[in-house]
PDB file of C-alpha atoms in Angstrom:
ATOM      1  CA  UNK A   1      -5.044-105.649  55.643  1.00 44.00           C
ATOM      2  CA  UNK A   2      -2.609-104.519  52.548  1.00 48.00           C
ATOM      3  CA  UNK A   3      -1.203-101.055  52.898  1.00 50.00           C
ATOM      4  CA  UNK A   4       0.206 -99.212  49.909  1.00 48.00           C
ATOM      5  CA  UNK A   5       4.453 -99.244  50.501  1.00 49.00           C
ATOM      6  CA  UNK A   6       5.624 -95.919  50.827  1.00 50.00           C
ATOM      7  CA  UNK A   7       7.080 -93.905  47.928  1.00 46.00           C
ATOM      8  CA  UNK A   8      10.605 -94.644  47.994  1.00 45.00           C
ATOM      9  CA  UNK A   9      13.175 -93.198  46.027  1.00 48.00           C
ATOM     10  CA  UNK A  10      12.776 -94.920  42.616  1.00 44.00           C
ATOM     11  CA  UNK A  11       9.065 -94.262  43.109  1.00 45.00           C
ATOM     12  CA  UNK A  12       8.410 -91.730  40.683  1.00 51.00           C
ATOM     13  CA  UNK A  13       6.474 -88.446  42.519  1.00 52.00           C
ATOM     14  CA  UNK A  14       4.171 -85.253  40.896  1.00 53.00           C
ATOM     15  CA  UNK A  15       6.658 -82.355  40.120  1.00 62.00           C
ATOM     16  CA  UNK A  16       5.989 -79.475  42.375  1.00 63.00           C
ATOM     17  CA  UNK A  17       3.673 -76.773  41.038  1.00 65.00           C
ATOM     18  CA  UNK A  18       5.624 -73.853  39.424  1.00 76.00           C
ATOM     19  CA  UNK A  19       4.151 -70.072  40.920  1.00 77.00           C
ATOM     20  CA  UNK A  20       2.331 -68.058  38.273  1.00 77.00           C
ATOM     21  CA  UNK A  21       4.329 -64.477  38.730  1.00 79.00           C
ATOM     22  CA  UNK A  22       3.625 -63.453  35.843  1.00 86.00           C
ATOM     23  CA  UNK A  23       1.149 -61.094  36.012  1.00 85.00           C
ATOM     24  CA  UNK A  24       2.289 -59.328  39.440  1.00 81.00           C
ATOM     25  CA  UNK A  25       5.628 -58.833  37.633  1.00 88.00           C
ATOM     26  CA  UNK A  26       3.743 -57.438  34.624  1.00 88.00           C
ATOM     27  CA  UNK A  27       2.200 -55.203  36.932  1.00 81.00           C
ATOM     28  CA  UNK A  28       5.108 -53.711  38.503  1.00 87.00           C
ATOM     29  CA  UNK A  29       6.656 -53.161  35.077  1.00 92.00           C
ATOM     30  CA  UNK A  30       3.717 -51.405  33.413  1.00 91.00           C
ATOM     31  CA  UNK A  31       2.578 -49.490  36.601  1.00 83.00           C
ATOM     32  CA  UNK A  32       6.508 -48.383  36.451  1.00 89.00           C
ATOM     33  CA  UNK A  33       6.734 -47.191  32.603  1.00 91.00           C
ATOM     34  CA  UNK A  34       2.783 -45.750  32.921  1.00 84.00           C
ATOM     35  CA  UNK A  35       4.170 -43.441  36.243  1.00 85.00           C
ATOM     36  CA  UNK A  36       7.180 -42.100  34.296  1.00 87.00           C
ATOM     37  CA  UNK A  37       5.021 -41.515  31.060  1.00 85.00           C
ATOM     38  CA  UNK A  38       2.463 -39.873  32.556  1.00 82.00           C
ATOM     39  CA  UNK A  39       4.509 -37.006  33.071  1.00 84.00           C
ATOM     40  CA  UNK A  40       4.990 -36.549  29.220  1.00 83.00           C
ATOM     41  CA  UNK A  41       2.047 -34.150  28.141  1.00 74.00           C
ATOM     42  CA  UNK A  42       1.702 -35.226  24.633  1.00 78.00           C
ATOM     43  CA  UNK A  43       1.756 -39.105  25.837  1.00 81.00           C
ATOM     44  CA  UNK A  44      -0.631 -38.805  28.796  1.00 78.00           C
ATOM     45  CA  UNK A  45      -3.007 -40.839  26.608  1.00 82.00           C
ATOM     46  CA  UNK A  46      -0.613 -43.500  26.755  1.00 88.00           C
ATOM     47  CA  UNK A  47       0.066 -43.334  30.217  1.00 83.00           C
ATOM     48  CA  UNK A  48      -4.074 -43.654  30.866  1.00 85.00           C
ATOM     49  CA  UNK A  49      -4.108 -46.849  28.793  1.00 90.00           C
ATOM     50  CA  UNK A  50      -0.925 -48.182  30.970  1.00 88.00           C
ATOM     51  CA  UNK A  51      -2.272 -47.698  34.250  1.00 85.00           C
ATOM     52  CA  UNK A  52      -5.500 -49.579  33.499  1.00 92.00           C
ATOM     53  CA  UNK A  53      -3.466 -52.389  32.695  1.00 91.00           C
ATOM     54  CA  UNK A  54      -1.160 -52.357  35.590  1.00 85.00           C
ATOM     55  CA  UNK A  55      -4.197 -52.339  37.732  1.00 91.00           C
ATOM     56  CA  UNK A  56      -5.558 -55.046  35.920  1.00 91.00           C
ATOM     57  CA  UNK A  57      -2.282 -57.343  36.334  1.00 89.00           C
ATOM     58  CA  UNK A  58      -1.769 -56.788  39.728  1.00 84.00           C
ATOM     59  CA  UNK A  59      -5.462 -57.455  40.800  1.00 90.00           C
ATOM     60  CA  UNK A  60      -4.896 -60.720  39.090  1.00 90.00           C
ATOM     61  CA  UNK A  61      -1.605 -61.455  40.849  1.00 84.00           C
ATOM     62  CA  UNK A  62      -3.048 -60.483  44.062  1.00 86.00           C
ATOM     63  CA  UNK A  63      -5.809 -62.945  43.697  1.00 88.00           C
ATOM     64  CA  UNK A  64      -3.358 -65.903  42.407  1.00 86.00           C
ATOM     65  CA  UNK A  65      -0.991 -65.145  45.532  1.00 84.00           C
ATOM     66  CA  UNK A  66      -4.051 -65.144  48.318  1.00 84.00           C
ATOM     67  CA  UNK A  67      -4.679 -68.750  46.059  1.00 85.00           C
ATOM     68  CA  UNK A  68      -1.577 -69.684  47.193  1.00 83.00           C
ATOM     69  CA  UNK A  69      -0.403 -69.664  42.850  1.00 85.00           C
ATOM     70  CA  UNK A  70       1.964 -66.726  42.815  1.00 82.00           C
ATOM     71  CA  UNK A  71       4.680 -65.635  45.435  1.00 85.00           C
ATOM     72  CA  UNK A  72       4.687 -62.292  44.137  1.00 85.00           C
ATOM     73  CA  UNK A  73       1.901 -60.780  46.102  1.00 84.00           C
ATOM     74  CA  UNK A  74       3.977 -57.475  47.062  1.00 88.00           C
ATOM     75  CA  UNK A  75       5.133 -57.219  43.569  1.00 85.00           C
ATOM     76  CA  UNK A  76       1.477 -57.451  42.493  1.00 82.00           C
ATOM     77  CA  UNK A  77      -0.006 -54.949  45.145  1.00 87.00           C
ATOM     78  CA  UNK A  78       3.297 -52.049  44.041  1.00 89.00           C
ATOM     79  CA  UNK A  79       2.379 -52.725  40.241  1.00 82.00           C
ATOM     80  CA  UNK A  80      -1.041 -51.685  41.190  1.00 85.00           C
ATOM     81  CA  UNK A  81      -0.078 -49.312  43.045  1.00 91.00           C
ATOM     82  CA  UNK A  82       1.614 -47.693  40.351  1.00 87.00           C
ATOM     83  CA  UNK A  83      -0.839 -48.195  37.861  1.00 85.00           C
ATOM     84  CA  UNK A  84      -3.459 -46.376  39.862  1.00 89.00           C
ATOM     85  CA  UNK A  85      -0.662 -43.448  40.678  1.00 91.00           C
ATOM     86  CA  UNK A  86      -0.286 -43.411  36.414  1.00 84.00           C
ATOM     87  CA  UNK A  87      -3.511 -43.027  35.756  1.00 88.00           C
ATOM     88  CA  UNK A  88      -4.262 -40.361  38.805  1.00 90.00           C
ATOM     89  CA  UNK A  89      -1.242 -38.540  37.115  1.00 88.00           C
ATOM     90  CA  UNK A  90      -2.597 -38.921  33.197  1.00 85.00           C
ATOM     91  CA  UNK A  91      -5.831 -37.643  34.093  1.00 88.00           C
ATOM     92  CA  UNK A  92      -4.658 -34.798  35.778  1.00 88.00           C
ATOM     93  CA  UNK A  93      -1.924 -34.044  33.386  1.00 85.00           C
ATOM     94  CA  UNK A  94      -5.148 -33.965  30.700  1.00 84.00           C
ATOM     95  CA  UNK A  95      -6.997 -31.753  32.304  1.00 85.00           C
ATOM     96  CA  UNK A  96      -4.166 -29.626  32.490  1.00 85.00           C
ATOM     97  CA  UNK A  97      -3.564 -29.854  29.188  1.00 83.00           C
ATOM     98  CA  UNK A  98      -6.899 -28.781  28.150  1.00 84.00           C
ATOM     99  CA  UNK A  99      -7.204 -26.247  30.638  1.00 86.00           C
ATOM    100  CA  UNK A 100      -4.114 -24.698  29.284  1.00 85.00           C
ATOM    101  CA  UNK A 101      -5.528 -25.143  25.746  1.00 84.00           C
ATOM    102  CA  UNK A 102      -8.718 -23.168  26.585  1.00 85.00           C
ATOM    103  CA  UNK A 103      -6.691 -20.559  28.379  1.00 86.00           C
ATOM    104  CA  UNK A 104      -4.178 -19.695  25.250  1.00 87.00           C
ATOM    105  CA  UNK A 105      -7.599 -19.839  22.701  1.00 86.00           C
ATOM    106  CA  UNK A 106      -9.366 -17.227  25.108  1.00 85.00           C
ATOM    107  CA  UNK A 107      -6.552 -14.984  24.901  1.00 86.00           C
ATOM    108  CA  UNK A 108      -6.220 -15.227  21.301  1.00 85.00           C
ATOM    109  CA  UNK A 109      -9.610 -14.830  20.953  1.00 85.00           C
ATOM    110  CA  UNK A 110      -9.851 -11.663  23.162  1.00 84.00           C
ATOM    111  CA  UNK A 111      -6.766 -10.256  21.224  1.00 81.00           C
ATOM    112  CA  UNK A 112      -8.252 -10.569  17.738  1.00 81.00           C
ATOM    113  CA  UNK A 113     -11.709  -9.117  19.451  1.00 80.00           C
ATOM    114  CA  UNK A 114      -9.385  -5.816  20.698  1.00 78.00           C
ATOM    115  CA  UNK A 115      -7.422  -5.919  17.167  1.00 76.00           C
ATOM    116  CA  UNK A 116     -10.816  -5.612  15.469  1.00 73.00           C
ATOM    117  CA  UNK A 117     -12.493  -3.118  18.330  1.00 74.00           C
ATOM    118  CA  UNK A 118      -9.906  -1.071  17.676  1.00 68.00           C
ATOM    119  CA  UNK A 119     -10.280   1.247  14.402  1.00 70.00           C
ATOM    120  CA  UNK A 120      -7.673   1.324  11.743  1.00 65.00           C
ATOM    121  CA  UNK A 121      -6.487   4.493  11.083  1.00 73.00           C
ATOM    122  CA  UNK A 122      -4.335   4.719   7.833  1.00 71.00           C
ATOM    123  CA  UNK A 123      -0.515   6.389   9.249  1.00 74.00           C
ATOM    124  CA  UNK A 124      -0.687  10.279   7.858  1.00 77.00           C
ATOM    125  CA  UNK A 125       2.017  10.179   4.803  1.00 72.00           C
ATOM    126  CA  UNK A 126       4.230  13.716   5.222  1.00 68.00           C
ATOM    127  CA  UNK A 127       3.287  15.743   2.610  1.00 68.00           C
ATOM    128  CA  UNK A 128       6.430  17.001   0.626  1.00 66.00           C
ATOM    129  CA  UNK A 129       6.713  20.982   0.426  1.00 60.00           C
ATOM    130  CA  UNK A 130       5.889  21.885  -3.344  1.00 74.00           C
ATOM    131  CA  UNK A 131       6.471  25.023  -5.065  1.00 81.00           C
ATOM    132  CA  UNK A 132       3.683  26.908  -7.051  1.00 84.00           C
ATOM    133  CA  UNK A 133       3.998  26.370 -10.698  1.00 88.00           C
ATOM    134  CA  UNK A 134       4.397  29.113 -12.823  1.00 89.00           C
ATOM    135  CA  UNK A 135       0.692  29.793 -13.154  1.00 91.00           C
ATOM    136  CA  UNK A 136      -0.103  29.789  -9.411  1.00 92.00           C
ATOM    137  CA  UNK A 137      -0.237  32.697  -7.073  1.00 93.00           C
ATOM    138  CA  UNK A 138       2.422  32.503  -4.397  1.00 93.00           C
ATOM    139  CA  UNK A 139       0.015  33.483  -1.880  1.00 92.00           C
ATOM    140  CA  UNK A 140      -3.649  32.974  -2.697  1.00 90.00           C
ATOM    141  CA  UNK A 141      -5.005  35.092  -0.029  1.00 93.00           C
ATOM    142  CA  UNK A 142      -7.136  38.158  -1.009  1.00 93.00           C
ATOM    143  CA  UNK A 143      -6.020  41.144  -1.037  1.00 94.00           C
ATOM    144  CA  UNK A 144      -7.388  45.370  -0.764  1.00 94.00           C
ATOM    145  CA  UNK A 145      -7.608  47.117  -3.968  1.00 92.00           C
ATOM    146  CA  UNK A 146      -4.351  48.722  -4.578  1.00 92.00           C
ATOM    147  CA  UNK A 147      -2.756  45.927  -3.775  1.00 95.00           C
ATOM    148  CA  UNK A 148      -0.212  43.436  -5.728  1.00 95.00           C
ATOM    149  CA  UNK A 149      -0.921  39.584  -6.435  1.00 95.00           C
ATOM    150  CA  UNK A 150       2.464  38.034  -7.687  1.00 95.00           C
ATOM    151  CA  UNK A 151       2.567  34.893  -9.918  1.00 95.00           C
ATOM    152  CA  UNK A 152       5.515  32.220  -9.371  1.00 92.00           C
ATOM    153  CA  UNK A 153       6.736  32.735 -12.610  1.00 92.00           C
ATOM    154  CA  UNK A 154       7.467  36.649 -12.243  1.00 93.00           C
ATOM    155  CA  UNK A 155       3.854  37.911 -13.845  1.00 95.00           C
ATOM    156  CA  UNK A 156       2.485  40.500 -11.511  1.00 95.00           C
ATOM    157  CA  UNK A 157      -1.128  41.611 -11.349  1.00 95.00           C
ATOM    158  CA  UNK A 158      -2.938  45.146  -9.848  1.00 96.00           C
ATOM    159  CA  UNK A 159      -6.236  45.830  -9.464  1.00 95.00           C
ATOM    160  CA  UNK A 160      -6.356  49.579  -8.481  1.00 93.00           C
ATOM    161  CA  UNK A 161      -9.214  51.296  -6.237  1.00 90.00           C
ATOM    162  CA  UNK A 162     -12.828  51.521  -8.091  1.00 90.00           C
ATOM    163  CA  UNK A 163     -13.591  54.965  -9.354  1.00 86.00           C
ATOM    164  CA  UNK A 164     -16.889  56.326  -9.871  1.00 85.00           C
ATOM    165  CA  UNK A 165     -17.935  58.168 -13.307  1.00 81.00           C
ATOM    166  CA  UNK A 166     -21.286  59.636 -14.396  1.00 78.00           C
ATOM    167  CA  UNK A 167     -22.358  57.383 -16.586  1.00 72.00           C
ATOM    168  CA  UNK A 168     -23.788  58.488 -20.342  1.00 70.00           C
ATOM    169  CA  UNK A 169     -27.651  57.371 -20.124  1.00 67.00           C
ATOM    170  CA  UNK A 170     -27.256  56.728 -23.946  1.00 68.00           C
ATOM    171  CA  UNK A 171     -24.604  53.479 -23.134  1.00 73.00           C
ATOM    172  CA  UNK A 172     -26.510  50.505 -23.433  1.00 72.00           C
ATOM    173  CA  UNK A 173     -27.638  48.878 -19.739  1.00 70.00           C
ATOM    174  CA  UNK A 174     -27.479  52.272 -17.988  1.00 73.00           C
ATOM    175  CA  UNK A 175     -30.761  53.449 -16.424  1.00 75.00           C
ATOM    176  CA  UNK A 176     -31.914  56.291 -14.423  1.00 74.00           C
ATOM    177  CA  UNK A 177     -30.347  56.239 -10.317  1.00 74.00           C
ATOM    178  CA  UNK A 178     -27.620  53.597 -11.527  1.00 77.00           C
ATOM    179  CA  UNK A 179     -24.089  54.567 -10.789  1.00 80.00           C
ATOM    180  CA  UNK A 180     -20.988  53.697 -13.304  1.00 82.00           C
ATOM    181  CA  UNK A 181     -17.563  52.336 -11.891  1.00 85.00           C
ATOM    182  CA  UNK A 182     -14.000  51.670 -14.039  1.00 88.00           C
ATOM    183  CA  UNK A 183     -11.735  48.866 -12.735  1.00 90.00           C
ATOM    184  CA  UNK A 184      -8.081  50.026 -13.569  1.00 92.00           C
ATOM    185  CA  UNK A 185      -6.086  46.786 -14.137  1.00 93.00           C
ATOM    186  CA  UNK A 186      -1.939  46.563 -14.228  1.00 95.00           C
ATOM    187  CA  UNK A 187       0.003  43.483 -15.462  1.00 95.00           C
ATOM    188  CA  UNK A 188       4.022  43.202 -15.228  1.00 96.00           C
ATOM    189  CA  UNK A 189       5.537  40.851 -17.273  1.00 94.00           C
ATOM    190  CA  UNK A 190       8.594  39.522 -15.309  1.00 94.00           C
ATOM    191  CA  UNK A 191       8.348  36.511 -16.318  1.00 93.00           C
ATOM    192  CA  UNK A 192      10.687  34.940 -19.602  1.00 92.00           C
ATOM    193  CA  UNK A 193       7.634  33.924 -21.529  1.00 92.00           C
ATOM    194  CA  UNK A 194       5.304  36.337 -23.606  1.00 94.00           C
ATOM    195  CA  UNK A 195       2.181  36.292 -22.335  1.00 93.00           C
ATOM    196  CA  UNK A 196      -1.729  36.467 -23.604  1.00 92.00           C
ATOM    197  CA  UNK A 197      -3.359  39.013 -22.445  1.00 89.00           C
ATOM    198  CA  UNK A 198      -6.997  37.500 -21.607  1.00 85.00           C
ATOM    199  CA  UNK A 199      -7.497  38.681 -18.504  1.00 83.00           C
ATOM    200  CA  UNK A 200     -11.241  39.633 -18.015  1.00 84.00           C
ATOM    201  CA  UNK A 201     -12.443  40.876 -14.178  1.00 90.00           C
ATOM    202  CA  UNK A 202     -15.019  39.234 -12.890  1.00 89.00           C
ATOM    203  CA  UNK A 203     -17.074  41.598 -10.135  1.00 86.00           C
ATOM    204  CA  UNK A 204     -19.663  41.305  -7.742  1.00 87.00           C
ATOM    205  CA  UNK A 205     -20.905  43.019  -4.023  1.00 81.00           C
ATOM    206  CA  UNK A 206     -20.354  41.762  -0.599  1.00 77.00           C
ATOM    207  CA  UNK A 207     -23.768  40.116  -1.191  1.00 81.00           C
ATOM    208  CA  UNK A 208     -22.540  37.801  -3.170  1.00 82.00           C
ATOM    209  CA  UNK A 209     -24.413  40.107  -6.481  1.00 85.00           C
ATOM    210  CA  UNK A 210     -22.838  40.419  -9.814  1.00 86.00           C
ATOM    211  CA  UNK A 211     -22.420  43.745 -11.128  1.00 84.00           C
ATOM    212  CA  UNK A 212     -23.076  43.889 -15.096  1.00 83.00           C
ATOM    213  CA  UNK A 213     -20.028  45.597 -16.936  1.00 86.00           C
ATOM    214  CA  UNK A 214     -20.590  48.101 -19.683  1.00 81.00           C
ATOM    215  CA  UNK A 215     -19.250  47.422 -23.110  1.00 79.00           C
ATOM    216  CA  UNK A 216     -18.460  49.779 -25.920  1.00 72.00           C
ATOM    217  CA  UNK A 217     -15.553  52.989 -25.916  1.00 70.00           C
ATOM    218  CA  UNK A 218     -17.847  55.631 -24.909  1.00 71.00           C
ATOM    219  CA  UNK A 219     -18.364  53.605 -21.804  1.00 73.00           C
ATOM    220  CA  UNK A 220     -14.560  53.593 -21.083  1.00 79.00           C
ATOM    221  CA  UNK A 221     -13.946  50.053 -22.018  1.00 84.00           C
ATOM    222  CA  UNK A 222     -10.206  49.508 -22.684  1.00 88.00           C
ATOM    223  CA  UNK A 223      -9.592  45.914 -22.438  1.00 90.00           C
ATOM    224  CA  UNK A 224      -6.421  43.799 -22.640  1.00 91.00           C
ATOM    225  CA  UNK A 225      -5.320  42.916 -26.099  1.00 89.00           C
ATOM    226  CA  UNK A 226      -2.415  41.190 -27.743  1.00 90.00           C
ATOM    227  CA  UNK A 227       0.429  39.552 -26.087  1.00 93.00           C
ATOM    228  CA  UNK A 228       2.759  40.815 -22.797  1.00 93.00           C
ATOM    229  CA  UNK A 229       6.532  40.513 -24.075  1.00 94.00           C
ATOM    230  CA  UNK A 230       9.308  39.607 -21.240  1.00 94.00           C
ATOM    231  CA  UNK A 231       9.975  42.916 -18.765  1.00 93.00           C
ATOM    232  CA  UNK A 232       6.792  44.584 -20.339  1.00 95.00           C
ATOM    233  CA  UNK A 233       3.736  46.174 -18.605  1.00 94.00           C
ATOM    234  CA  UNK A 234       0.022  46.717 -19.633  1.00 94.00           C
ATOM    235  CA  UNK A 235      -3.063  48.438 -18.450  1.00 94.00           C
ATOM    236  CA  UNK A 236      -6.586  48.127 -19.249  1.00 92.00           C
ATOM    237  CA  UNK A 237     -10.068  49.594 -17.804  1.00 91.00           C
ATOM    238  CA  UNK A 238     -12.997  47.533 -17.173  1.00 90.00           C
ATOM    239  CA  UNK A 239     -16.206  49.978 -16.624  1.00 88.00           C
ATOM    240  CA  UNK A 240     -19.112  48.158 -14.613  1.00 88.00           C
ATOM    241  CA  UNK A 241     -22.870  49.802 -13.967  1.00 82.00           C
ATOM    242  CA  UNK A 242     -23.706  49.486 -10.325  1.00 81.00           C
ATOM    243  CA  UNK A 243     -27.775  49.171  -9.798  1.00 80.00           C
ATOM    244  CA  UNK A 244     -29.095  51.998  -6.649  1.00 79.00           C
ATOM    245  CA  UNK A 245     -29.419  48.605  -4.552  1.00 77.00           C
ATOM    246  CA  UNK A 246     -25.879  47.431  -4.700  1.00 74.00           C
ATOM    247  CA  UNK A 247     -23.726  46.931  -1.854  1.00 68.00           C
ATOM    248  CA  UNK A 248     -20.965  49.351  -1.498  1.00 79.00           C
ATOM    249  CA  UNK A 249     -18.222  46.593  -0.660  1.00 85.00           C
ATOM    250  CA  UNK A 250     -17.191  45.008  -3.933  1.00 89.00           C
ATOM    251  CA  UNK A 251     -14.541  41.793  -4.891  1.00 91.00           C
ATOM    252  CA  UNK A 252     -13.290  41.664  -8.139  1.00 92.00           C
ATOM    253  CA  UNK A 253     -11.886  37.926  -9.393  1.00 93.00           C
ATOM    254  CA  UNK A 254      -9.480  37.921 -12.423  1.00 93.00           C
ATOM    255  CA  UNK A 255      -6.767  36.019 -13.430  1.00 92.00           C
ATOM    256  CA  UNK A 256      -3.565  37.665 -15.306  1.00 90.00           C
ATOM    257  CA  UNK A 257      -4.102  35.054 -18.553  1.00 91.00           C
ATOM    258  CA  UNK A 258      -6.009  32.026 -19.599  1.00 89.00           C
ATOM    259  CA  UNK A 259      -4.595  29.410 -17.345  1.00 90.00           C
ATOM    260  CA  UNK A 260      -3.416  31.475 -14.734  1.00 94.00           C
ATOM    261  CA  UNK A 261      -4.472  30.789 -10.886  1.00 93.00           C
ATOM    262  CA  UNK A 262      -7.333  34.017 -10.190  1.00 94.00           C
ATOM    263  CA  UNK A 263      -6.502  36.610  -7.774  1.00 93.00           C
ATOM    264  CA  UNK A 264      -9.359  38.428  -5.421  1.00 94.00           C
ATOM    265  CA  UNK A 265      -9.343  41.899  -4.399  1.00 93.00           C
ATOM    266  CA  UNK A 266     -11.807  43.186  -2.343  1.00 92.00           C
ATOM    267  CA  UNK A 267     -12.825  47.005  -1.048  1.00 90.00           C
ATOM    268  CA  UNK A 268     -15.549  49.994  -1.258  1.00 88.00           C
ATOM    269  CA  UNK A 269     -15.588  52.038  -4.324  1.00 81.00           C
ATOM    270  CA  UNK A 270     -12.986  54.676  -4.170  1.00 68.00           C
TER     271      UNK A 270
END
């Protein structure tokens, strides 16, 4: 029976199979990159997408080295390794990263919540000290009758105590029981300017009542007239017809000239 001769030398043979390493290499490489990446915040992303594919590649080595096609097996099973490590670490390294996200937009949004909470209160500006014009009292307060208001510019105003008169029944407003007053009035001139005398008293009780003033010389009635010169001094008398009913506490308001600040003097009738 023929047998086939044995391959001899010149006998040409099949050429041994090469090993397909490829992918368990490809795996080691990637798994390696995708570990050191994931570490990198703003590339964790990257590192997630790296790790997939190292596990990928070095599942498929494994399987081509149990086949007996790749002699890489341990190379396969480390790039897997690593790939699974690089995605563990990406994922975590996300959640991180959004968990430190939500922390830092809480705060900001708790600050702005406090910032608007909170009420705005405009800083006090300092007022500057200012002194009174000419035309203004240098203390406003009122004063007794008797007393002195003095003007910034030198003008100084008295308004002496009420005195009582008997009244002439024939004067115009007076009536039977009703009491007559005169308010004396004394204006000092120390200022440079002339100065208009307009002055014109305005009275009324502690109950807030005016008192009607009398008009005409037989009443008294002297008024202010003409103009103050510099270092000068006038007087004038203002008589007023007080009603039975009216209070006996009385506050007179007048100013020294058209313009000026008024000056109140208060007290009984004299």
């Amino acid at each position: 029976m023929p047998t086939s001769p044995p391959d001899g030398p010149g006998t040409p043979g099949f050429p041994p199979q090469q090993p397909r390493n490829g992918p368990g290499s490809a795996a080691l490489v990637i798994g390696s990159i995708g570990s050191f990446v994931a570490f990198i915040p703003l590339l964790s992303w990257i590192a997630c997408i790296l790790g997939i594919l190292a596990i990928a590649f070095g599942l498929i080595g494994y399987q081509s080295a149990r086949k007996g096609l790749a002699t890489n097996k341990t190379s396969a099973l480390g790039g897997a390794a690593l790939g699974g490590i690089a995605l563990a670490l990406a994922v975590i390294m996300v959640f991180a990263a959004a968990s430190f996200a939500g922390n830092m937009a809480d705060r900001a949004e708790k600050a702005t919540e406090r910032r608007d909470a909170a009420p705005y209160t405009v800083p006090p500006v300092p007022e500057e000290a200012s002194e009174p014009l000419d035309n203004e009292l240098v203390d406003d307060a009122p004063v007794r009758f008797g007393e002195t208001q003095n003007y910034a510019g030198g003008v100084r105003l008295t308004v002496a105590q009420p005195d009582e008169f008997a009244p002439d029944e024939r004067i115009s407003g007076v009536h039977a029981g009703d009491r007559a007053i005169r308010i004396r009035m004394t204006i000092v001139n120390n200022s440079d300017e002339p100065l208009d005398l307009t002055a014109l008293p305005h009275l009324e009780d502690a109950n807030g009542k005016d008192v009607d003033p009398l008009f005409g010389t037989r009443a008294g009635n002297r008024p202010f007239d003409g103009v103050l010169a510099p270092g000068a001094r006038a007087t004038a008398q203002y008589p007023y017809v007080l009603p039975p009913r009216t209070a006996k506490e009385l506050r007179v308001e007048v100013a020294a000239s058209l313009g000026y600040e008024d000056g109140t003097w208060t007290g009984p009738v004299g």
